[in-house]
Short mmCIF file of C-alpha atoms in Angstrom, two decimals:
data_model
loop_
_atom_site.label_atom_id
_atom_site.label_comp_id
_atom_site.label_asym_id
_atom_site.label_seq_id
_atom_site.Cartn_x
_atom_site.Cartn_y
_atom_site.Cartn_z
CA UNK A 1 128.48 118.68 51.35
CA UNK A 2 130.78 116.36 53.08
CA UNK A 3 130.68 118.55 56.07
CA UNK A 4 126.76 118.96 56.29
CA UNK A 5 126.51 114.99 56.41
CA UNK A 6 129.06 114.62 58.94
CA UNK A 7 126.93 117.31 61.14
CA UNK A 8 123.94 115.50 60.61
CA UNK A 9 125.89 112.42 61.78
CA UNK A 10 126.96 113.73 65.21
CA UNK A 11 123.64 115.03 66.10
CA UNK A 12 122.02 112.15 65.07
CA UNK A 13 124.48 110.02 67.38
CA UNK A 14 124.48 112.44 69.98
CA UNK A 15 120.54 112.39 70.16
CA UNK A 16 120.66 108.31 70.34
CA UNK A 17 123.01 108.60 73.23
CA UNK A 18 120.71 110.75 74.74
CA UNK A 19 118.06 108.31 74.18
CA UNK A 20 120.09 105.29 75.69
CA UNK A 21 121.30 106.81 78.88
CA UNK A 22 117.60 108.40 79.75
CA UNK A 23 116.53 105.61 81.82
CA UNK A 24 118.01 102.48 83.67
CA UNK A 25 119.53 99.91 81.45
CA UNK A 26 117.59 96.81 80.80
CA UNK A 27 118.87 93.18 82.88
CA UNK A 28 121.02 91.03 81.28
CA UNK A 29 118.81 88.07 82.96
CA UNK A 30 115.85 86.75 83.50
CA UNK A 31 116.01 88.10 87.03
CA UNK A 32 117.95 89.00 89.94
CA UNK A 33 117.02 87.79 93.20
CA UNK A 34 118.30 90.20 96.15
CA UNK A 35 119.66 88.88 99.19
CA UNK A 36 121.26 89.93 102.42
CA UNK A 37 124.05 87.19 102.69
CA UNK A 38 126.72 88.44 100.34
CA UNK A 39 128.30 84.47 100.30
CA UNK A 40 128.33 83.55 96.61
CA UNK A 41 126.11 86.78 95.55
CA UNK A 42 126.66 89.39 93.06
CA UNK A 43 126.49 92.92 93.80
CA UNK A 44 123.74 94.70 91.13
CA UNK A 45 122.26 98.00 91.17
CA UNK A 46 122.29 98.33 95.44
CA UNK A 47 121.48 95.05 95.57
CA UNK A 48 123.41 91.21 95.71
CA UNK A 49 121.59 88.59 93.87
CA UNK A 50 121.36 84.97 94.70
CA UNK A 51 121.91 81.94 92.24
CA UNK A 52 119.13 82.38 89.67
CA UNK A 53 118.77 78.32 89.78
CA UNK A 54 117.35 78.43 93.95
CA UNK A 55 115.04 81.30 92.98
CA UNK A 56 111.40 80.52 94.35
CA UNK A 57 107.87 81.26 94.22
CA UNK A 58 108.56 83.16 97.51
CA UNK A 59 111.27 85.07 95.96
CA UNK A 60 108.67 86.94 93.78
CA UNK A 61 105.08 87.03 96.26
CA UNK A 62 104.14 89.37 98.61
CA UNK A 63 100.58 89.11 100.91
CA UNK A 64 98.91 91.73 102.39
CA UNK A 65 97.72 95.07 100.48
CA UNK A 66 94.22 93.91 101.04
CA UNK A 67 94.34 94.73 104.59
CA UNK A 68 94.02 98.07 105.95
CA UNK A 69 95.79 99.42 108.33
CA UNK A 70 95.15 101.74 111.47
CA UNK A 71 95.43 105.51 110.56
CA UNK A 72 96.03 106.72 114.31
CA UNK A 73 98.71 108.65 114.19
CA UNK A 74 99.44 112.34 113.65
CA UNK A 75 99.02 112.20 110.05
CA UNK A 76 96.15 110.02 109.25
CA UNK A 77 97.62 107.91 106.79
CA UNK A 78 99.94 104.73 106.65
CA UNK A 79 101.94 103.38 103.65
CA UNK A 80 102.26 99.58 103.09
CA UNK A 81 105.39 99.58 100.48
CA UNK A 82 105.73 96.67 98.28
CA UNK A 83 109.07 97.32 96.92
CA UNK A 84 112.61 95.16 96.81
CA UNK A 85 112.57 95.68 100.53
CA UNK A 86 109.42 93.19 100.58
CA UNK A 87 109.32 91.25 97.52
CA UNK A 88 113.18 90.53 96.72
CA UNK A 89 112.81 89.33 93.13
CA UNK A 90 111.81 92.86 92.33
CA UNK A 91 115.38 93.48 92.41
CA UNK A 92 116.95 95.03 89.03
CA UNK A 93 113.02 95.20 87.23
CA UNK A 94 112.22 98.52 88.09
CA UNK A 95 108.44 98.73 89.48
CA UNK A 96 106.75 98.32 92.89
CA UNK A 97 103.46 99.14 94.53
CA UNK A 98 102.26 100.77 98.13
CA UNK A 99 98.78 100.71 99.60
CA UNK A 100 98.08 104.15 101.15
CA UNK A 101 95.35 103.92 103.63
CA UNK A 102 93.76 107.61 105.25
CA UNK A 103 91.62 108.36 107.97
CA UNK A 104 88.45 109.80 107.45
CA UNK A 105 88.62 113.91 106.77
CA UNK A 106 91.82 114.74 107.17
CA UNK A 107 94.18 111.74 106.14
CA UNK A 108 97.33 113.29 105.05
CA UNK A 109 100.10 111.62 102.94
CA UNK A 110 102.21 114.68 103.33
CA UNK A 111 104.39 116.77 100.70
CA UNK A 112 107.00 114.10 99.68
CA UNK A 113 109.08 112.91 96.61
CA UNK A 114 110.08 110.15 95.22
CA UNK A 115 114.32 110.71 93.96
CA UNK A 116 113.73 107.49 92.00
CA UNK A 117 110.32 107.22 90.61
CA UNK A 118 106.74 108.17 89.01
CA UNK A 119 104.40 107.11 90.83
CA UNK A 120 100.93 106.65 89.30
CA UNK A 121 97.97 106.38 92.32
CA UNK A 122 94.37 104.33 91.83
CA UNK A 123 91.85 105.62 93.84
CA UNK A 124 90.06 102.37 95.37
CA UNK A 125 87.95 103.94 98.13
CA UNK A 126 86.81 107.85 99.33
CA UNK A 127 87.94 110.86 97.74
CA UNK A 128 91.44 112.93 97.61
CA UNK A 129 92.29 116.04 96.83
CA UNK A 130 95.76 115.42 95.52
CA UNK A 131 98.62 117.51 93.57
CA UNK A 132 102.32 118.17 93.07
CA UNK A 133 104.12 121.44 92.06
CA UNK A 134 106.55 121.98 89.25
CA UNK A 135 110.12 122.54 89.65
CA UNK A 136 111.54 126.18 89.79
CA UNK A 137 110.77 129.07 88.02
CA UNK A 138 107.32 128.41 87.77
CA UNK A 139 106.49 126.18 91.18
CA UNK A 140 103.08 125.97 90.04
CA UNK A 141 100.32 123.61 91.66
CA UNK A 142 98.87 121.00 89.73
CA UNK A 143 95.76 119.50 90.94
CA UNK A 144 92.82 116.89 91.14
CA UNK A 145 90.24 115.85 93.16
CA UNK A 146 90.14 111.99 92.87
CA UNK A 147 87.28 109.28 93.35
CA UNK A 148 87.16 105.85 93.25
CA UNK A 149 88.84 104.57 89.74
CA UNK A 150 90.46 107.88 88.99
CA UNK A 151 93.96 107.54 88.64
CA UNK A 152 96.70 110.67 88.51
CA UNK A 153 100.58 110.67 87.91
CA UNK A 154 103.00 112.35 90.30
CA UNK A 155 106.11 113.01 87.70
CA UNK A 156 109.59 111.95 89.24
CA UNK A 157 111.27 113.81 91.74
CA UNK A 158 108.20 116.05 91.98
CA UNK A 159 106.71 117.34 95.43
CA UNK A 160 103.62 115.64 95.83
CA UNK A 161 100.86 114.62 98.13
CA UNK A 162 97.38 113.45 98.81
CA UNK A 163 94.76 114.46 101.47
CA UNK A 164 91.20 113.06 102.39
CA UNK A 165 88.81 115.61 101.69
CA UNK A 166 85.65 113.07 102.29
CA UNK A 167 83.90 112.03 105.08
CA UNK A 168 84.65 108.11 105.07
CA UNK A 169 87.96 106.36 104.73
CA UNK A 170 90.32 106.19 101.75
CA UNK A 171 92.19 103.74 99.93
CA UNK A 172 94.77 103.80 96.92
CA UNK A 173 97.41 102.06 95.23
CA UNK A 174 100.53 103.30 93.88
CA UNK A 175 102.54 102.02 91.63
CA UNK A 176 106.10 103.38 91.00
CA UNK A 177 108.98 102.93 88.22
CA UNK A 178 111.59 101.70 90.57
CA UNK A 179 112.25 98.60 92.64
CA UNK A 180 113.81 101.33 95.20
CA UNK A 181 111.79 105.02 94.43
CA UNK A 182 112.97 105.96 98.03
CA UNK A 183 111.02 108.60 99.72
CA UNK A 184 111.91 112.25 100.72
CA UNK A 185 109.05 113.88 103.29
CA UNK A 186 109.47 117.32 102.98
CA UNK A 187 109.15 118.15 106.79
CA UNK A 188 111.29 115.61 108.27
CA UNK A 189 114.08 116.50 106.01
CA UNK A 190 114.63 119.82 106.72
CA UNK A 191 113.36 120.26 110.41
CA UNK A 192 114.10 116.61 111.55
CA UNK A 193 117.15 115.86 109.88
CA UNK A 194 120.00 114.33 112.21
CA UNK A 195 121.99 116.13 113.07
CA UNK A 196 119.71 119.59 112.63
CA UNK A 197 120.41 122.13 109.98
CA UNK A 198 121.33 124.92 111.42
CA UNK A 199 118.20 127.28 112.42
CA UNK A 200 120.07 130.48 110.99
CA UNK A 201 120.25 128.56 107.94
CA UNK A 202 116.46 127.54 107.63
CA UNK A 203 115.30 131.06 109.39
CA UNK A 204 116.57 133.08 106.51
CA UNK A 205 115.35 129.86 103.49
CA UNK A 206 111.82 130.44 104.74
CA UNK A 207 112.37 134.40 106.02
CA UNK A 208 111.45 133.68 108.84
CA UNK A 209 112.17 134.20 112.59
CA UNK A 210 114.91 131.83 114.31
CA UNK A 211 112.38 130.90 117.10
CA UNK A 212 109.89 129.72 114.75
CA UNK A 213 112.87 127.08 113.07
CA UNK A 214 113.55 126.35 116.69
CA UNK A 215 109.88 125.47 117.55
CA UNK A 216 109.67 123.42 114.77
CA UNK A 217 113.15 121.50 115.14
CA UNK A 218 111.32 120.66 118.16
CA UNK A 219 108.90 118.72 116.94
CA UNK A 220 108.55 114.86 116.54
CA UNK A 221 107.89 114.76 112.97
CA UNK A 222 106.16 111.45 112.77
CA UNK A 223 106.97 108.90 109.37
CA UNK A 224 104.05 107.31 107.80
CA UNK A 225 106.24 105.03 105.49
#
């Protein structure tokens, strides 16, 4: 008997540790204010933090997701990020937002992931077509067309993306469970990495021909972030 209550012990202490390392551990502090200058900071999660007593309104604001921005470029889209990068008292609380603007028809926020983050998008304005895919076996496609006040969830780490399937702009917000999500466009990384992965390498991933990797390691693969 002795034995079957130890068991249940260990798995019940094995399932709270589970439980306690499945996501980022919660601040110590009210706050932790990133900075640049490393004089008289402390270094936390990718970040050094100033004094919490010459924190500021400033330290915490951001202006500017109400403006929209111009979608001419290859990919008819733009990304304004409001992340630590922006708003440096985001540092350590694990959220930030982006505005994703697309051009009519066509707007593309291209297959991407996020290594850090969910992201859950708002429509505001027009109407997406938007999905992810699961990871392997399966690699199904999951997905939704959106209009103004749907809202959908890309799962973390998931390829995703969104595309403007109306005939007038479109406008969403995202909001993501990091500070930091960091994005991965699927293009860019594999044929505009620097230096190149090797053609032979992607010719037989996509079995394909090597002059059809070579074409494409040609091409400027344009960022929208």
């Amino acid at each position: 008997m002795r034995g079957v209550h130890f068991l249940v012990a260990f798995v019940f202490l094995a399932l709270a540790a589970s439980f306690a390392f499945a996501s980022d551990p919660s601040p110590l502090q009210d706050f932790c204010v990133a900075i640049n200058d490393i004089k008289d900071g402390v270094f936390v999660n990718g970040k050094f933090c100033k004094d919490p007593k010459l924190a500021t309104a400033k330290d915490f604001f951001f202006s500017g997701l109400d403006i929209a921005r111009n979608t001419s470029n290859p990919l008819g889209s733009v990304v304004t990020p409001a992340n630590v990068a922006q708003i440096p008292g985001l540092n350590t609380l694990g959220i930030s937002l982006a505005r994703v603007d697309y051009a009519p028809y066509g707007g593309l926020n291209p297959p991407h992931t996020h290594p850090r983050a969910t992201e859950i998008l708002t429509v505001l304005e027009g109407t997406l077509y938007v999905g992810f895919v699961t990871s392997n076996p399966d690699n199904r496609l999951i997905t939704k067309v959106l209009n103004p006040g749907d809202v959908f969830v890309f799962p973390v780490g998931l390829i995703h993306f969104q595309f403007n399937v109306g005939k007038a702009k479109a406008v969403a917000i995202a909001a993501l469970s990091s500070q930091n999500p960091g994005v991965i466009t699927i293009a860019n990384a594999v044929f505009g990495s620097t230096p190149p992965i090797r053609s032979d390498v992607l010719a037989k991933a996509f079995q394909v021909d090597k002059n059809i990797v070579d074409h494409l390691q040609k091409q400027f693969w344009y960022d929208n972030n």
